[in-house]
Coordinates of N, CA and C in Angstrom, one line a residue:
M21 N -53.5 -7.4 -70.0 CA -53.0 -8.6 -69.4 C -51.6 -8.2 -68.9
E22 N -51.3 -8.6 -67.6 CA -49.9 -8.3 -67.1 C -48.9 -9.3 -67.6
E23 N -47.7 -8.9 -67.7 CA -46.6 -9.8 -68.1 C -46.1 -10.6 -66.9
M24 N -45.7 -11.8 -67.2 CA -45.2 -12.6 -66.1 C -43.8 -12.1 -65.8
I25 N -43.4 -12.1 -64.5 CA -42.1 -11.7 -64.1 C -41.1 -12.8 -64.4
T26 N -40.2 -12.5 -65.4 CA -39.2 -13.5 -65.7 C -37.8 -13.1 -65.3
L27 N -37.6 -11.7 -65.1 CA -36.4 -11.2 -64.7 C -36.7 -10.2 -63.6
F28 N -35.8 -10.1 -62.6 CA -35.9 -9.0 -61.6 C -34.5 -8.6 -61.2
C29 N -34.5 -7.4 -60.6 CA -33.2 -6.8 -60.1 C -33.5 -6.2 -58.8
I30 N -32.7 -6.4 -57.8 CA -32.9 -5.8 -56.5 C -32.5 -4.3 -56.5
G31 N -31.9 -3.9 -57.6 CA -31.6 -2.4 -57.7 C -30.5 -2.0 -56.8
N32 N -29.9 -0.8 -57.0 CA -28.9 -0.3 -56.1 C -28.9 1.2 -56.1
G33 N -29.9 1.8 -56.7 CA -30.0 3.3 -56.7 C -29.0 4.0 -57.6
E34 N -28.4 3.3 -58.5 CA -27.5 3.9 -59.5 C -28.3 4.8 -60.5
R35 N -27.7 5.9 -60.8 CA -28.3 6.7 -61.9 C -28.2 5.9 -63.1
G36 N -29.2 6.0 -63.9 CA -29.3 5.2 -65.2 C -30.1 4.0 -64.9
C37 N -30.3 3.6 -63.7 CA -31.1 2.4 -63.4 C -32.5 2.9 -62.9
D38 N -32.6 4.2 -62.5 CA -33.9 4.7 -62.0 C -35.0 4.4 -63.1
G39 N -36.1 4.0 -62.6 CA -37.3 3.8 -63.5 C -37.3 2.4 -64.2
C40 N -36.3 1.6 -63.9 CA -36.2 0.3 -64.6 C -37.4 -0.6 -64.0
Q41 N -38.1 -1.2 -65.0 CA -39.2 -2.2 -64.6 C -38.7 -3.4 -63.9
R42 N -37.4 -3.8 -64.1 CA -36.9 -5.0 -63.4 C -36.8 -4.8 -61.9
E43 N -36.5 -3.5 -61.5 CA -36.5 -3.2 -60.0 C -37.9 -3.2 -59.5
K44 N -38.8 -2.6 -60.3 CA -40.2 -2.6 -59.9 C -40.8 -4.0 -59.8
D45 N -40.4 -4.9 -60.6 CA -40.8 -6.3 -60.5 C -40.3 -6.9 -59.2
W46 N -39.1 -6.5 -58.7 CA -38.6 -7.0 -57.4 C -39.5 -6.5 -56.3
Q47 N -39.9 -5.2 -56.4 CA -40.7 -4.6 -55.4 C -42.1 -5.3 -55.4
T48 N -42.6 -5.6 -56.5 CA -43.9 -6.3 -56.7 C -43.8 -7.7 -56.0
L49 N -42.8 -8.4 -56.3 CA -42.6 -9.7 -55.7 C -42.6 -9.6 -54.2
N50 N -42.0 -8.6 -53.6 CA -41.9 -8.5 -52.2 C -43.2 -8.2 -51.5
Q51 N -44.2 -7.8 -52.3 CA -45.5 -7.5 -51.8 C -46.5 -8.7 -51.8
L52 N -46.0 -9.7 -52.5 CA -46.9 -10.9 -52.6 C -46.7 -11.8 -51.4
P53 N -47.8 -12.6 -51.1 CA -47.7 -13.6 -50.0 C -46.5 -14.6 -50.3
D54 N -45.8 -15.0 -49.3 CA -44.6 -15.8 -49.5 C -44.8 -17.0 -50.5
P55 N -45.8 -17.8 -50.3 CA -45.9 -19.0 -51.3 C -46.0 -18.5 -52.7
L56 N -46.7 -17.5 -53.0 CA -46.8 -17.0 -54.4 C -45.5 -16.4 -54.8
R57 N -44.9 -15.6 -54.0 CA -43.6 -14.9 -54.3 C -42.5 -15.9 -54.6
L58 N -42.4 -16.9 -53.7 CA -41.4 -17.9 -53.9 C -41.6 -18.7 -55.2
A59 N -42.8 -19.0 -55.5 CA -43.1 -19.7 -56.8 C -42.7 -18.9 -58.0
I60 N -43.0 -17.7 -58.0 CA -42.6 -16.8 -59.2 C -41.1 -16.6 -59.2
Q61 N -40.6 -16.3 -58.0 CA -39.2 -16.0 -57.9 C -38.3 -17.2 -58.3
G62 N -38.8 -18.4 -58.0 CA -38.1 -19.6 -58.3 C -38.0 -19.8 -59.8
Q63 N -38.9 -19.3 -60.6 CA -38.9 -19.4 -62.1 C -38.2 -18.2 -62.8
A64 N -38.1 -17.1 -62.0 CA -37.5 -15.9 -62.6 C -36.0 -15.9 -62.4
K65 N -35.3 -15.1 -63.1 CA -33.9 -15.0 -63.0 C -33.5 -13.6 -62.4
R66 N -32.7 -13.6 -61.4 CA -32.2 -12.4 -60.8 C -31.1 -11.8 -61.7
I67 N -31.2 -10.5 -62.0 CA -30.2 -9.8 -62.7 C -29.1 -9.4 -61.8
D68 N -27.9 -9.6 -62.1 CA -26.7 -9.1 -61.4 C -26.6 -7.6 -61.8
D69 N -26.9 -6.7 -60.9 CA -27.0 -5.3 -61.2 C -25.6 -4.8 -61.6
T70 N -24.5 -5.2 -61.0 CA -23.2 -4.8 -61.3 C -22.8 -5.2 -62.7
V71 N -23.1 -6.4 -63.1 CA -22.8 -6.9 -64.5 C -23.6 -6.1 -65.5
C72 N -24.9 -5.8 -65.2 CA -25.8 -5.1 -66.1 C -25.2 -3.7 -66.3
I73 N -24.9 -3.0 -65.2 CA -24.3 -1.6 -65.3 C -23.0 -1.6 -66.1
L74 N -22.1 -2.5 -65.8 CA -20.8 -2.5 -66.5 C -20.9 -2.8 -67.9
S75 N -22.0 -3.5 -68.3 CA -22.1 -3.9 -69.7 C -23.1 -2.9 -70.5
G76 N -23.4 -1.8 -69.9 CA -24.2 -0.8 -70.5 C -25.7 -0.9 -70.3
R77 N -26.1 -1.6 -69.3 CA -27.5 -1.7 -69.0 C -28.3 -2.4 -70.1
P78 N -27.9 -3.5 -70.6 CA -28.7 -4.1 -71.7 C -30.0 -4.7 -71.3
L79 N -30.2 -4.9 -70.0 CA -31.4 -5.5 -69.5 C -32.4 -4.4 -69.0
Y80 N -32.0 -3.1 -69.1 CA -32.9 -2.0 -68.6 C -34.2 -2.1 -69.5
K81 N -35.3 -2.0 -68.7 CA -36.6 -1.9 -69.4 C -37.4 -0.8 -68.8
P82 N -37.8 0.2 -69.6 CA -38.6 1.3 -69.1 C -39.8 0.8 -68.3
S83 N -40.1 1.5 -67.2 CA -41.2 1.2 -66.4 C -42.5 1.4 -67.2
T84 N -43.5 0.4 -66.9 CA -44.8 0.5 -67.6 C -45.8 1.0 -66.7

């Protein structure tokens, strides 16, 4: 069973962020039809990539 997308990150190509599932979740959202994407995105939280990087990447999740 797939996990519901609750967090996503638009990514920025920084080393140490490569392979993060949160960025892959963003890519997945962008492949969905707009009504479904907007519904999921409306309930999920966008990660501020700069804050995440500066705080040591606490929200990094290895890609599955």
